[in-house]
C-alpha cells in the first residue's frame, strides 16, 4: 500500500473527526483539540492500513464497531464517573462517538480495502 493511498484515506477521516469534534465541542474547537482529533484520525488510518494491507480484507464493520465501543466508552465512562453528568447525555455522546468510528471505518474500507 502506497503512502499516497494512505494519505488520501487519512484526509476524509481527519475531516470527519474534526467536524465531529467541532459539533461535540459546542462549535468551538481549540487548536490543541484539533491536533488531538487529527492524530486520532491518523492512528486509526494507520491501523486500518495495517488491517486492510495484511491482516484482513473483509470484516471491517466488527473491527471498527469494537474500536468505536472501546474509544467512545473510555471517553464517556471517565467523564460520567468523575463529573456525574446526565446519563442520557452520556449515552447520546457515546452513540455519536460510535457512529464516528463506524463512518470512519466505512471511509477507510472504501479507500483502502
PDB file of N, CA and C in Angstrom:
ATOM      1  N   UNK A   1       0.850  -1.166   0.000  1.00  0.00           N
ATOM      2  CA  UNK A   1       0.000   0.000   0.000  1.00  0.00           C
ATOM      3  C   UNK A   1       0.903   1.238   0.000  1.00  0.00           C
ATOM      4  N   UNK A   2       0.618   2.164  -0.874  1.00  0.00           N
ATOM      5  CA  UNK A   2       1.495   3.327  -1.016  1.00  0.00           C
ATOM      6  C   UNK A   2       1.146   4.418   0.003  1.00  0.00           C
ATOM      7  N   UNK A   3       2.096   5.285   0.232  1.00  0.00           N
ATOM      8  CA  UNK A   3       1.893   6.407   1.146  1.00  0.00           C
ATOM      9  C   UNK A   3       0.810   7.346   0.618  1.00  0.00           C
ATOM     10  N   UNK A   4       0.743   7.505  -0.685  1.00  0.00           N
ATOM     11  CA  UNK A   4      -0.284   8.358  -1.287  1.00  0.00           C
ATOM     12  C   UNK A   4      -1.674   7.808  -0.980  1.00  0.00           C
ATOM     13  N   UNK A   5      -1.840   6.497  -1.076  1.00  0.00           N
ATOM     14  CA  UNK A   5      -3.119   5.865  -0.777  1.00  0.00           C
ATOM     15  C   UNK A   5      -3.507   6.102   0.678  1.00  0.00           C
ATOM     16  N   UNK A   6      -2.541   5.973   1.570  1.00  0.00           N
ATOM     17  CA  UNK A   6      -2.812   6.180   2.996  1.00  0.00           C
ATOM     18  C   UNK A   6      -3.176   7.642   3.267  1.00  0.00           C
ATOM     19  N   UNK A   7      -2.461   8.561   2.660  1.00  0.00           N
ATOM     20  CA  UNK A   7      -2.764   9.989   2.851  1.00  0.00           C
ATOM     21  C   UNK A   7      -4.143  10.321   2.305  1.00  0.00           C
ATOM     22  N   UNK A   8      -4.478   9.774   1.127  1.00  0.00           N
ATOM     23  CA  UNK A   8      -5.798  10.028   0.544  1.00  0.00           C
ATOM     24  C   UNK A   8      -6.914   9.412   1.374  1.00  0.00           C
ATOM     25  N   UNK A   9      -6.619   8.365   2.126  1.00  0.00           N
ATOM     26  CA  UNK A   9      -7.605   7.788   3.047  1.00  0.00           C
ATOM     27  C   UNK A   9      -7.683   8.601   4.332  1.00  0.00           C
ATOM     28  N   UNK A  10      -6.552   9.145   4.768  1.00  0.00           N
ATOM     29  CA  UNK A  10      -6.493   9.915   6.014  1.00  0.00           C
ATOM     30  C   UNK A  10      -7.271  11.220   5.927  1.00  0.00           C
ATOM     31  N   UNK A  11      -7.201  11.900   4.823  1.00  0.00           N
ATOM     32  CA  UNK A  11      -7.804  13.238   4.699  1.00  0.00           C
ATOM     33  C   UNK A  11      -9.306  13.235   5.004  1.00  0.00           C
ATOM     34  N   UNK A  12     -10.136  12.373   4.388  1.00  0.00           N
ATOM     35  CA  UNK A  12     -11.565  12.430   4.728  1.00  0.00           C
ATOM     36  C   UNK A  12     -11.858  12.000   6.172  1.00  0.00           C
ATOM     37  N   UNK A  13     -11.045  11.089   6.711  1.00  0.00           N
ATOM     38  CA  UNK A  13     -11.246  10.680   8.103  1.00  0.00           C
ATOM     39  C   UNK A  13     -10.899  11.838   9.038  1.00  0.00           C
ATOM     40  N   UNK A  14      -9.835  12.556   8.746  1.00  0.00           N
ATOM     41  CA  UNK A  14      -9.478  13.721   9.560  1.00  0.00           C
ATOM     42  C   UNK A  14     -10.571  14.785   9.494  1.00  0.00           C
ATOM     43  N   UNK A  15     -11.128  15.009   8.314  1.00  0.00           N
ATOM     44  CA  UNK A  15     -12.222  15.976   8.170  1.00  0.00           C
ATOM     45  C   UNK A  15     -13.431  15.524   8.980  1.00  0.00           C
ATOM     46  N   UNK A  16     -13.751  14.227   8.921  1.00  0.00           N
ATOM     47  CA  UNK A  16     -14.859  13.680   9.704  1.00  0.00           C
ATOM     48  C   UNK A  16     -14.619  13.892  11.198  1.00  0.00           C
ATOM     49  N   UNK A  17     -13.427  13.571  11.682  1.00  0.00           N
ATOM     50  CA  UNK A  17     -13.118  13.696  13.103  1.00  0.00           C
ATOM     51  C   UNK A  17     -13.102  15.159  13.537  1.00  0.00           C
ATOM     52  N   UNK A  18     -12.575  16.049  12.705  1.00  0.00           N
ATOM     53  CA  UNK A  18     -12.586  17.476  13.036  1.00  0.00           C
ATOM     54  C   UNK A  18     -14.016  18.009  13.086  1.00  0.00           C
ATOM     55  N   UNK A  19     -14.839  17.586  12.143  1.00  0.00           N
ATOM     56  CA  UNK A  19     -16.248  18.004  12.153  1.00  0.00           C
ATOM     57  C   UNK A  19     -16.984  17.485  13.373  1.00  0.00           C
ATOM     58  N   UNK A  20     -16.741  16.234  13.737  1.00  0.00           N
ATOM     59  CA  UNK A  20     -17.379  15.665  14.928  1.00  0.00           C
ATOM     60  C   UNK A  20     -16.888  16.374  16.191  1.00  0.00           C
ATOM     61  N   UNK A  21     -15.608  16.697  16.244  1.00  0.00           N
ATOM     62  CA  UNK A  21     -15.074  17.438  17.388  1.00  0.00           C
ATOM     63  C   UNK A  21     -15.643  18.834  17.480  1.00  0.00           C
ATOM     64  N   UNK A  22     -15.838  19.457  16.341  1.00  0.00           N
ATOM     65  CA  UNK A  22     -16.415  20.799  16.287  1.00  0.00           C
ATOM     66  C   UNK A  22     -17.861  20.784  16.788  1.00  0.00           C
ATOM     67  N   UNK A  23     -18.633  19.772  16.353  1.00  0.00           N
ATOM     68  CA  UNK A  23     -20.023  19.669  16.798  1.00  0.00           C
ATOM     69  C   UNK A  23     -20.108  19.296  18.274  1.00  0.00           C
ATOM     70  N   UNK A  24     -19.260  18.379  18.723  1.00  0.00           N
ATOM     71  CA  UNK A  24     -19.309  17.932  20.120  1.00  0.00           C
ATOM     72  C   UNK A  24     -18.834  19.026  21.062  1.00  0.00           C
ATOM     73  N   UNK A  25     -17.960  19.886  20.608  1.00  0.00           N
ATOM     74  CA  UNK A  25     -17.414  20.945  21.458  1.00  0.00           C
ATOM     75  C   UNK A  25     -18.239  22.212  21.455  1.00  0.00           C
ATOM     76  N   UNK A  26     -19.480  22.129  21.052  1.00  0.00           N
ATOM     77  CA  UNK A  26     -20.309  23.333  21.016  1.00  0.00           C
ATOM     78  C   UNK A  26     -19.878  24.295  19.939  1.00  0.00           C
ATOM     79  N   UNK A  27     -19.390  23.754  18.841  1.00  0.00           N
ATOM     80  CA  UNK A  27     -18.920  24.535  17.693  1.00  0.00           C
ATOM     81  C   UNK A  27     -17.741  25.423  18.035  1.00  0.00           C
ATOM     82  N   UNK A  28     -16.954  24.942  18.976  1.00  0.00           N
ATOM     83  CA  UNK A  28     -15.726  25.637  19.354  1.00  0.00           C
ATOM     84  C   UNK A  28     -14.660  24.555  19.481  1.00  0.00           C
ATOM     85  N   UNK A  29     -13.634  24.621  18.660  1.00  0.00           N
ATOM     86  CA  UNK A  29     -12.580  23.617  18.664  1.00  0.00           C
ATOM     87  C   UNK A  29     -11.245  24.326  18.821  1.00  0.00           C
ATOM     88  N   UNK A  30     -10.589  24.088  19.937  1.00  0.00           N
ATOM     89  CA  UNK A  30      -9.294  24.726  20.178  1.00  0.00           C
ATOM     90  C   UNK A  30      -8.230  24.091  19.295  1.00  0.00           C
ATOM     91  N   UNK A  31      -7.123  24.747  19.182  1.00  0.00           N
ATOM     92  CA  UNK A  31      -6.012  24.224  18.378  1.00  0.00           C
ATOM     93  C   UNK A  31      -5.520  22.896  18.948  1.00  0.00           C
ATOM     94  N   UNK A  32      -5.442  22.798  20.269  1.00  0.00           N
ATOM     95  CA  UNK A  32      -4.991  21.558  20.902  1.00  0.00           C
ATOM     96  C   UNK A  32      -5.975  20.417  20.643  1.00  0.00           C
ATOM     97  N   UNK A  33      -7.275  20.707  20.738  1.00  0.00           N
ATOM     98  CA  UNK A  33      -8.286  19.677  20.479  1.00  0.00           C
ATOM     99  C   UNK A  33      -8.241  19.243  19.013  1.00  0.00           C
ATOM    100  N   UNK A  34      -8.035  20.184  18.114  1.00  0.00           N
ATOM    101  CA  UNK A  34      -7.933  19.849  16.689  1.00  0.00           C
ATOM    102  C   UNK A  34      -6.727  18.953  16.431  1.00  0.00           C
ATOM    103  N   UNK A  35      -5.622  19.224  17.102  1.00  0.00           N
ATOM    104  CA  UNK A  35      -4.441  18.385  16.957  1.00  0.00           C
ATOM    105  C   UNK A  35      -4.702  16.971  17.475  1.00  0.00           C
ATOM    106  N   UNK A  36      -5.371  16.865  18.606  1.00  0.00           N
ATOM    107  CA  UNK A  36      -5.660  15.551  19.190  1.00  0.00           C
ATOM    108  C   UNK A  36      -6.559  14.734  18.264  1.00  0.00           C
ATOM    109  N   UNK A  37      -7.634  15.326  17.751  1.00  0.00           N
ATOM    110  CA  UNK A  37      -8.530  14.549  16.885  1.00  0.00           C
ATOM    111  C   UNK A  37      -7.875  14.233  15.545  1.00  0.00           C
ATOM    112  N   UNK A  38      -6.993  15.105  15.070  1.00  0.00           N
ATOM    113  CA  UNK A  38      -6.263  14.808  13.835  1.00  0.00           C
ATOM    114  C   UNK A  38      -5.306  13.643  14.046  1.00  0.00           C
ATOM    115  N   UNK A  39      -4.625  13.624  15.180  1.00  0.00           N
ATOM    116  CA  UNK A  39      -3.743  12.489  15.487  1.00  0.00           C
ATOM    117  C   UNK A  39      -4.541  11.200  15.694  1.00  0.00           C
ATOM    118  N   UNK A  40      -5.723  11.307  16.292  1.00  0.00           N
ATOM    119  CA  UNK A  40      -6.605  10.147  16.446  1.00  0.00           C
ATOM    120  C   UNK A  40      -6.988   9.592  15.073  1.00  0.00           C
ATOM    121  N   UNK A  41      -7.305  10.481  14.135  1.00  0.00           N
ATOM    122  CA  UNK A  41      -7.650  10.056  12.777  1.00  0.00           C
ATOM    123  C   UNK A  41      -6.452   9.411  12.087  1.00  0.00           C
ATOM    124  N   UNK A  42      -5.258   9.948  12.326  1.00  0.00           N
ATOM    125  CA  UNK A  42      -4.056   9.379  11.726  1.00  0.00           C
ATOM    126  C   UNK A  42      -3.783   7.972  12.256  1.00  0.00           C
ATOM    127  N   UNK A  43      -3.887   7.797  13.565  1.00  0.00           N
ATOM    128  CA  UNK A  43      -3.655   6.469  14.151  1.00  0.00           C
ATOM    129  C   UNK A  43      -4.694   5.474  13.640  1.00  0.00           C
ATOM    130  N   UNK A  44      -5.935   5.891  13.562  1.00  0.00           N
ATOM    131  CA  UNK A  44      -6.976   4.995  13.041  1.00  0.00           C
ATOM    132  C   UNK A  44      -6.708   4.644  11.580  1.00  0.00           C
ATOM    133  N   UNK A  45      -6.256   5.606  10.792  1.00  0.00           N
ATOM    134  CA  UNK A  45      -5.939   5.348   9.386  1.00  0.00           C
ATOM    135  C   UNK A  45      -4.775   4.361   9.267  1.00  0.00           C
ATOM    136  N   UNK A  46      -3.746   4.533  10.080  1.00  0.00           N
ATOM    137  CA  UNK A  46      -2.616   3.602  10.040  1.00  0.00           C
ATOM    138  C   UNK A  46      -3.028   2.196  10.484  1.00  0.00           C
ATOM    139  N   UNK A  47      -3.880   2.119  11.490  1.00  0.00           N
ATOM    140  CA  UNK A  47      -4.397   0.816  11.914  1.00  0.00           C
ATOM    141  C   UNK A  47      -5.215   0.163  10.799  1.00  0.00           C
ATOM    142  N   UNK A  48      -6.035   0.961  10.131  1.00  0.00           N
ATOM    143  CA  UNK A  48      -6.824   0.433   9.011  1.00  0.00           C
ATOM    144  C   UNK A  48      -5.930  -0.004   7.862  1.00  0.00           C
ATOM    145  N   UNK A  49      -4.864   0.741   7.600  1.00  0.00           N
ATOM    146  CA  UNK A  49      -3.933   0.352   6.532  1.00  0.00           C
ATOM    147  C   UNK A  49      -3.278  -0.984   6.871  1.00  0.00           C
ATOM    148  N   UNK A  50      -2.947  -1.175   8.138  1.00  0.00           N
ATOM    149  CA  UNK A  50      -2.389  -2.456   8.566  1.00  0.00           C
ATOM    150  C   UNK A  50      -3.420  -3.570   8.411  1.00  0.00           C
ATOM    151  N   UNK A  51      -4.650  -3.293   8.806  1.00  0.00           N
ATOM    152  CA  UNK A  51      -5.713  -4.292   8.709  1.00  0.00           C
ATOM    153  C   UNK A  51      -5.977  -4.678   7.257  1.00  0.00           C
ATOM    154  N   UNK A  52      -6.207  -3.704   6.415  1.00  0.00           N
ATOM    155  CA  UNK A  52      -6.561  -3.993   5.026  1.00  0.00           C
ATOM    156  C   UNK A  52      -5.359  -4.440   4.202  1.00  0.00           C
ATOM    157  N   UNK A  53      -4.162  -4.029   4.595  1.00  0.00           N
ATOM    158  CA  UNK A  53      -2.971  -4.389   3.844  1.00  0.00           C
ATOM    159  C   UNK A  53      -2.423  -5.768   4.143  1.00  0.00           C
ATOM    160  N   UNK A  54      -2.688  -6.285   5.350  1.00  0.00           N
ATOM    161  CA  UNK A  54      -2.060  -7.563   5.687  1.00  0.00           C
ATOM    162  C   UNK A  54      -2.975  -8.530   6.419  1.00  0.00           C
ATOM    163  N   UNK A  55      -3.750  -8.056   7.360  1.00  0.00           N
ATOM    164  CA  UNK A  55      -4.473  -8.969   8.240  1.00  0.00           C
ATOM    165  C   UNK A  55      -5.801  -9.443   7.674  1.00  0.00           C
ATOM    166  N   UNK A  56      -6.565  -8.555   7.125  1.00  0.00           N
ATOM    167  CA  UNK A  56      -7.883  -8.944   6.641  1.00  0.00           C
ATOM    168  C   UNK A  56      -8.365  -8.029   5.544  1.00  0.00           C
ATOM    169  N   UNK A  57      -9.119  -8.586   4.648  1.00  0.00           N
ATOM    170  CA  UNK A  57      -9.635  -7.784   3.547  1.00  0.00           C
ATOM    171  C   UNK A  57     -11.122  -7.521   3.689  1.00  0.00           C
ATOM    172  N   UNK A  58     -11.760  -8.213   4.564  1.00  0.00           N
ATOM    173  CA  UNK A  58     -13.184  -8.010   4.793  1.00  0.00           C
ATOM    174  C   UNK A  58     -13.425  -7.871   6.279  1.00  0.00           C
ATOM    175  N   UNK A  59     -14.656  -7.810   6.634  1.00  0.00           N
ATOM    176  CA  UNK A  59     -14.999  -7.751   8.032  1.00  0.00           C
ATOM    177  C   UNK A  59     -14.602  -6.463   8.722  1.00  0.00           C
ATOM    178  N   UNK A  60     -14.649  -5.357   8.001  1.00  0.00           N
ATOM    179  CA  UNK A  60     -14.271  -4.088   8.616  1.00  0.00           C
ATOM    180  C   UNK A  60     -15.281  -3.649   9.663  1.00  0.00           C
ATOM    181  N   UNK A  61     -16.545  -3.990   9.477  1.00  0.00           N
ATOM    182  CA  UNK A  61     -17.586  -3.496  10.377  1.00  0.00           C
ATOM    183  C   UNK A  61     -17.365  -3.932  11.829  1.00  0.00           C
ATOM    184  N   UNK A  62     -17.144  -5.226  12.111  1.00  0.00           N
ATOM    185  CA  UNK A  62     -16.921  -5.606  13.520  1.00  0.00           C
ATOM    186  C   UNK A  62     -15.659  -4.988  14.118  1.00  0.00           C
ATOM    187  N   UNK A  63     -14.615  -4.838  13.310  1.00  0.00           N
ATOM    188  CA  UNK A  63     -13.366  -4.245  13.810  1.00  0.00           C
ATOM    189  C   UNK A  63     -13.601  -2.804  14.246  1.00  0.00           C
ATOM    190  N   UNK A  64     -14.239  -2.011  13.408  1.00  0.00           N
ATOM    191  CA  UNK A  64     -14.457  -0.607  13.731  1.00  0.00           C
ATOM    192  C   UNK A  64     -15.572  -0.430  14.763  1.00  0.00           C
ATOM    193  N   UNK A  65     -16.511  -1.357  14.820  1.00  0.00           N
ATOM    194  CA  UNK A  65     -17.519  -1.328  15.872  1.00  0.00           C
ATOM    195  C   UNK A  65     -16.854  -1.516  17.235  1.00  0.00           C
ATOM    196  N   UNK A  66     -15.978  -2.504  17.345  1.00  0.00           N
ATOM    197  CA  UNK A  66     -15.279  -2.747  18.608  1.00  0.00           C
ATOM    198  C   UNK A  66     -14.361  -1.584  18.974  1.00  0.00           C
ATOM    199  N   UNK A  67     -13.642  -1.043  17.998  1.00  0.00           N
ATOM    200  CA  UNK A  67     -12.798   0.123  18.269  1.00  0.00           C
ATOM    201  C   UNK A  67     -13.631   1.313  18.738  1.00  0.00           C
ATOM    202  N   UNK A  68     -14.766   1.529  18.090  1.00  0.00           N
ATOM    203  CA  UNK A  68     -15.642   2.632  18.479  1.00  0.00           C
ATOM    204  C   UNK A  68     -16.184   2.460  19.887  1.00  0.00           C
ATOM    205  N   UNK A  69     -16.567   1.239  20.242  1.00  0.00           N
ATOM    206  CA  UNK A  69     -17.056   0.979  21.600  1.00  0.00           C
ATOM    207  C   UNK A  69     -15.952   1.228  22.621  1.00  0.00           C
ATOM    208  N   UNK A  70     -14.736   0.778  22.318  1.00  0.00           N
ATOM    209  CA  UNK A  70     -13.622   0.995  23.243  1.00  0.00           C
ATOM    210  C   UNK A  70     -13.328   2.475  23.454  1.00  0.00           C
ATOM    211  N   UNK A  71     -13.205   3.207  22.368  1.00  0.00           N
ATOM    212  CA  UNK A  71     -12.835   4.622  22.473  1.00  0.00           C
ATOM    213  C   UNK A  71     -13.977   5.447  23.052  1.00  0.00           C
ATOM    214  N   UNK A  72     -15.166   5.310  22.504  1.00  0.00           N
ATOM    215  CA  UNK A  72     -16.302   6.093  22.992  1.00  0.00           C
ATOM    216  C   UNK A  72     -16.640   5.711  24.429  1.00  0.00           C
ATOM    217  N   UNK A  73     -16.530   4.446  24.754  1.00  0.00           N
ATOM    218  CA  UNK A  73     -16.803   4.008  26.123  1.00  0.00           C
ATOM    219  C   UNK A  73     -15.794   4.549  27.104  1.00  0.00           C
ATOM    220  N   UNK A  74     -14.533   4.566  26.724  1.00  0.00           N
ATOM    221  CA  UNK A  74     -13.497   5.096  27.612  1.00  0.00           C
ATOM    222  C   UNK A  74     -13.686   6.596  27.826  1.00  0.00           C
ATOM    223  N   UNK A  75     -13.970   7.326  26.763  1.00  0.00           N
ATOM    224  CA  UNK A  75     -14.168   8.774  26.884  1.00  0.00           C
ATOM    225  C   UNK A  75     -15.379   9.092  27.747  1.00  0.00           C
ATOM    226  N   UNK A  76     -16.477   8.440  27.483  1.00  0.00           N
ATOM    227  CA  UNK A  76     -17.729   8.738  28.193  1.00  0.00           C
ATOM    228  C   UNK A  76     -17.726   8.168  29.609  1.00  0.00           C
ATOM    229  N   UNK A  77     -17.139   7.003  29.783  1.00  0.00           N
ATOM    230  CA  UNK A  77     -17.129   6.378  31.103  1.00  0.00           C
ATOM    231  C   UNK A  77     -16.355   7.192  32.116  1.00  0.00           C
ATOM    232  N   UNK A  78     -15.215   7.708  31.727  1.00  0.00           N
ATOM    233  CA  UNK A  78     -14.425   8.530  32.642  1.00  0.00           C
ATOM    234  C   UNK A  78     -15.140   9.829  32.974  1.00  0.00           C
ATOM    235  N   UNK A  79     -15.710  10.453  31.978  1.00  0.00           N
ATOM    236  CA  UNK A  79     -16.409  11.712  32.213  1.00  0.00           C
ATOM    237  C   UNK A  79     -17.621  11.488  33.110  1.00  0.00           C
ATOM    238  N   UNK A  80     -18.361  10.420  32.874  1.00  0.00           N
ATOM    239  CA  UNK A  80     -19.547  10.121  33.672  1.00  0.00           C
ATOM    240  C   UNK A  80     -19.167   9.827  35.118  1.00  0.00           C
ATOM    241  N   UNK A  81     -18.078   9.087  35.305  1.00  0.00           N
ATOM    242  CA  UNK A  81     -17.663   8.706  36.655  1.00  0.00           C
ATOM    243  C   UNK A  81     -17.197   9.901  37.466  1.00  0.00           C
ATOM    244  N   UNK A  82     -16.496  10.833  36.832  1.00  0.00           N
ATOM    245  CA  UNK A  82     -15.910  11.936  37.590  1.00  0.00           C
ATOM    246  C   UNK A  82     -16.785  13.183  37.636  1.00  0.00           C
ATOM    247  N   UNK A  83     -17.552  13.420  36.622  1.00  0.00           N
ATOM    248  CA  UNK A  83     -18.351  14.641  36.585  1.00  0.00           C
ATOM    249  C   UNK A  83     -19.800  14.415  36.982  1.00  0.00           C
ATOM    250  N   UNK A  84     -20.214  13.165  37.037  1.00  0.00           N
ATOM    251  CA  UNK A  84     -21.593  12.814  37.403  1.00  0.00           C
ATOM    252  C   UNK A  84     -22.608  13.584  36.548  1.00  0.00           C
ATOM    253  N   UNK A  85     -22.394  13.555  35.274  1.00  0.00           N
ATOM    254  CA  UNK A  85     -23.301  14.248  34.368  1.00  0.00           C
ATOM    255  C   UNK A  85     -24.499  13.354  34.049  1.00  0.00           C
ATOM    256  N   UNK A  86     -25.393  13.880  33.287  1.00  0.00           N
ATOM    257  CA  UNK A  86     -26.621  13.180  32.925  1.00  0.00           C
ATOM    258  C   UNK A  86     -26.333  11.898  32.150  1.00  0.00           C
ATOM    259  N   UNK A  87     -26.962  10.814  32.555  1.00  0.00           N
ATOM    260  CA  UNK A  87     -26.782   9.539  31.873  1.00  0.00           C
ATOM    261  C   UNK A  87     -27.272   9.572  30.437  1.00  0.00           C
ATOM    262  N   UNK A  88     -28.360  10.272  30.204  1.00  0.00           N
ATOM    263  CA  UNK A  88     -28.921  10.367  28.853  1.00  0.00           C
ATOM    264  C   UNK A  88     -27.970  11.108  27.915  1.00  0.00           C
ATOM    265  N   UNK A  89     -27.378  12.180  28.409  1.00  0.00           N
ATOM    266  CA  UNK A  89     -26.424  12.948  27.592  1.00  0.00           C
ATOM    267  C   UNK A  89     -25.182  12.104  27.306  1.00  0.00           C
ATOM    268  N   UNK A  90     -24.740  11.332  28.271  1.00  0.00           N
ATOM    269  CA  UNK A  90     -23.571  10.478  28.072  1.00  0.00           C
ATOM    270  C   UNK A  90     -23.863   9.384  27.052  1.00  0.00           C
ATOM    271  N   UNK A  91     -25.050   8.807  27.111  1.00  0.00           N
ATOM    272  CA  UNK A  91     -25.419   7.790  26.120  1.00  0.00           C
ATOM    273  C   UNK A  91     -25.469   8.381  24.717  1.00  0.00           C
ATOM    274  N   UNK A  92     -25.972   9.603  24.605  1.00  0.00           N
ATOM    275  CA  UNK A  92     -26.011  10.270  23.294  1.00  0.00           C
ATOM    276  C   UNK A  92     -24.600  10.503  22.775  1.00  0.00           C
ATOM    277  N   UNK A  93     -23.704  10.980  23.639  1.00  0.00           N
ATOM    278  CA  UNK A  93     -22.322  11.204  23.236  1.00  0.00           C
ATOM    279  C   UNK A  93     -21.626   9.898  22.879  1.00  0.00           C
ATOM    280  N   UNK A  94     -21.928   8.835  23.635  1.00  0.00           N
ATOM    281  CA  UNK A  94     -21.367   7.528  23.329  1.00  0.00           C
ATOM    282  C   UNK A  94     -21.812   7.073  21.942  1.00  0.00           C
ATOM    283  N   UNK A  95     -23.100   7.224  21.661  1.00  0.00           N
ATOM    284  CA  UNK A  95     -23.626   6.839  20.353  1.00  0.00           C
ATOM    285  C   UNK A  95     -23.000   7.632  19.224  1.00  0.00           C
ATOM    286  N   UNK A  96     -22.812   8.923  19.433  1.00  0.00           N
ATOM    287  CA  UNK A  96     -22.184   9.750  18.402  1.00  0.00           C
ATOM    288  C   UNK A  96     -20.729   9.350  18.180  1.00  0.00           C
ATOM    289  N   UNK A  97     -20.022   9.023  19.261  1.00  0.00           N
ATOM    290  CA  UNK A  97     -18.640   8.557  19.125  1.00  0.00           C
ATOM    291  C   UNK A  97     -18.558   7.250  18.371  1.00  0.00           C
ATOM    292  N   UNK A  98     -19.508   6.359  18.646  1.00  0.00           N
ATOM    293  CA  UNK A  98     -19.549   5.075  17.952  1.00  0.00           C
ATOM    294  C   UNK A  98     -19.849   5.260  16.470  1.00  0.00           C
ATOM    295  N   UNK A  99     -20.795   6.119  16.153  1.00  0.00           N
ATOM    296  CA  UNK A  99     -21.129   6.407  14.755  1.00  0.00           C
ATOM    297  C   UNK A  99     -19.926   7.011  14.038  1.00  0.00           C
ATOM    298  N   UNK A 100     -19.179   7.880  14.733  1.00  0.00           N
ATOM    299  CA  UNK A 100     -17.982   8.489  14.137  1.00  0.00           C
ATOM    300  C   UNK A 100     -16.996   7.407  13.703  1.00  0.00           C
ATOM    301  N   UNK A 101     -16.775   6.417  14.559  1.00  0.00           N
ATOM    302  CA  UNK A 101     -15.841   5.345  14.214  1.00  0.00           C
ATOM    303  C   UNK A 101     -16.384   4.447  13.108  1.00  0.00           C
ATOM    304  N   UNK A 102     -17.673   4.187  13.099  1.00  0.00           N
ATOM    305  CA  UNK A 102     -18.239   3.374  12.023  1.00  0.00           C
ATOM    306  C   UNK A 102     -18.170   4.101  10.680  1.00  0.00           C
ATOM    307  N   UNK A 103     -18.433   5.389  10.674  1.00  0.00           N
ATOM    308  CA  UNK A 103     -18.301   6.161   9.436  1.00  0.00           C
ATOM    309  C   UNK A 103     -16.848   6.188   8.961  1.00  0.00           C
ATOM    310  N   UNK A 104     -15.920   6.365   9.902  1.00  0.00           N
ATOM    311  CA  UNK A 104     -14.505   6.335   9.541  1.00  0.00           C
ATOM    312  C   UNK A 104     -14.135   4.973   8.978  1.00  0.00           C
ATOM    313  N   UNK A 105     -14.652   3.900   9.575  1.00  0.00           N
ATOM    314  CA  UNK A 105     -14.379   2.560   9.065  1.00  0.00           C
ATOM    315  C   UNK A 105     -14.896   2.367   7.657  1.00  0.00           C
ATOM    316  N   UNK A 106     -16.089   2.899   7.386  1.00  0.00           N
ATOM    317  CA  UNK A 106     -16.644   2.800   6.036  1.00  0.00           C
ATOM    318  C   UNK A 106     -15.780   3.555   5.036  1.00  0.00           C
ATOM    319  N   UNK A 107     -15.349   4.747   5.416  1.00  0.00           N
ATOM    320  CA  UNK A 107     -14.473   5.543   4.520  1.00  0.00           C
ATOM    321  C   UNK A 107     -13.175   4.796   4.272  1.00  0.00           C
ATOM    322  N   UNK A 108     -12.568   4.272   5.331  1.00  0.00           N
ATOM    323  CA  UNK A 108     -11.279   3.583   5.186  1.00  0.00           C
ATOM    324  C   UNK A 108     -11.423   2.279   4.419  1.00  0.00           C
ATOM    325  N   UNK A 109     -12.533   1.569   4.611  1.00  0.00           N
ATOM    326  CA  UNK A 109     -12.760   0.340   3.836  1.00  0.00           C
ATOM    327  C   UNK A 109     -12.888   0.674   2.353  1.00  0.00           C
ATOM    328  N   UNK A 110     -13.534   1.783   2.061  1.00  0.00           N
ATOM    329  CA  UNK A 110     -13.706   2.211   0.678  1.00  0.00           C
ATOM    330  C   UNK A 110     -12.365   2.632   0.076  1.00  0.00           C
ATOM    331  N   UNK A 111     -11.559   3.391   0.819  1.00  0.00           N
ATOM    332  CA  UNK A 111     -10.304   3.921   0.277  1.00  0.00           C
ATOM    333  C   UNK A 111      -9.169   2.915   0.304  1.00  0.00           C
ATOM    334  N   UNK A 112      -9.139   2.041   1.325  1.00  0.00           N
ATOM    335  CA  UNK A 112      -8.004   1.130   1.489  1.00  0.00           C
ATOM    336  C   UNK A 112      -8.310  -0.325   1.138  1.00  0.00           C
ATOM    337  N   UNK A 113      -9.586  -0.677   1.187  1.00  0.00           N
ATOM    338  CA  UNK A 113      -9.947  -2.090   1.010  1.00  0.00           C
ATOM    339  C   UNK A 113      -9.972  -2.556  -0.416  1.00  0.00           C
TER     340      UNK A 113
END
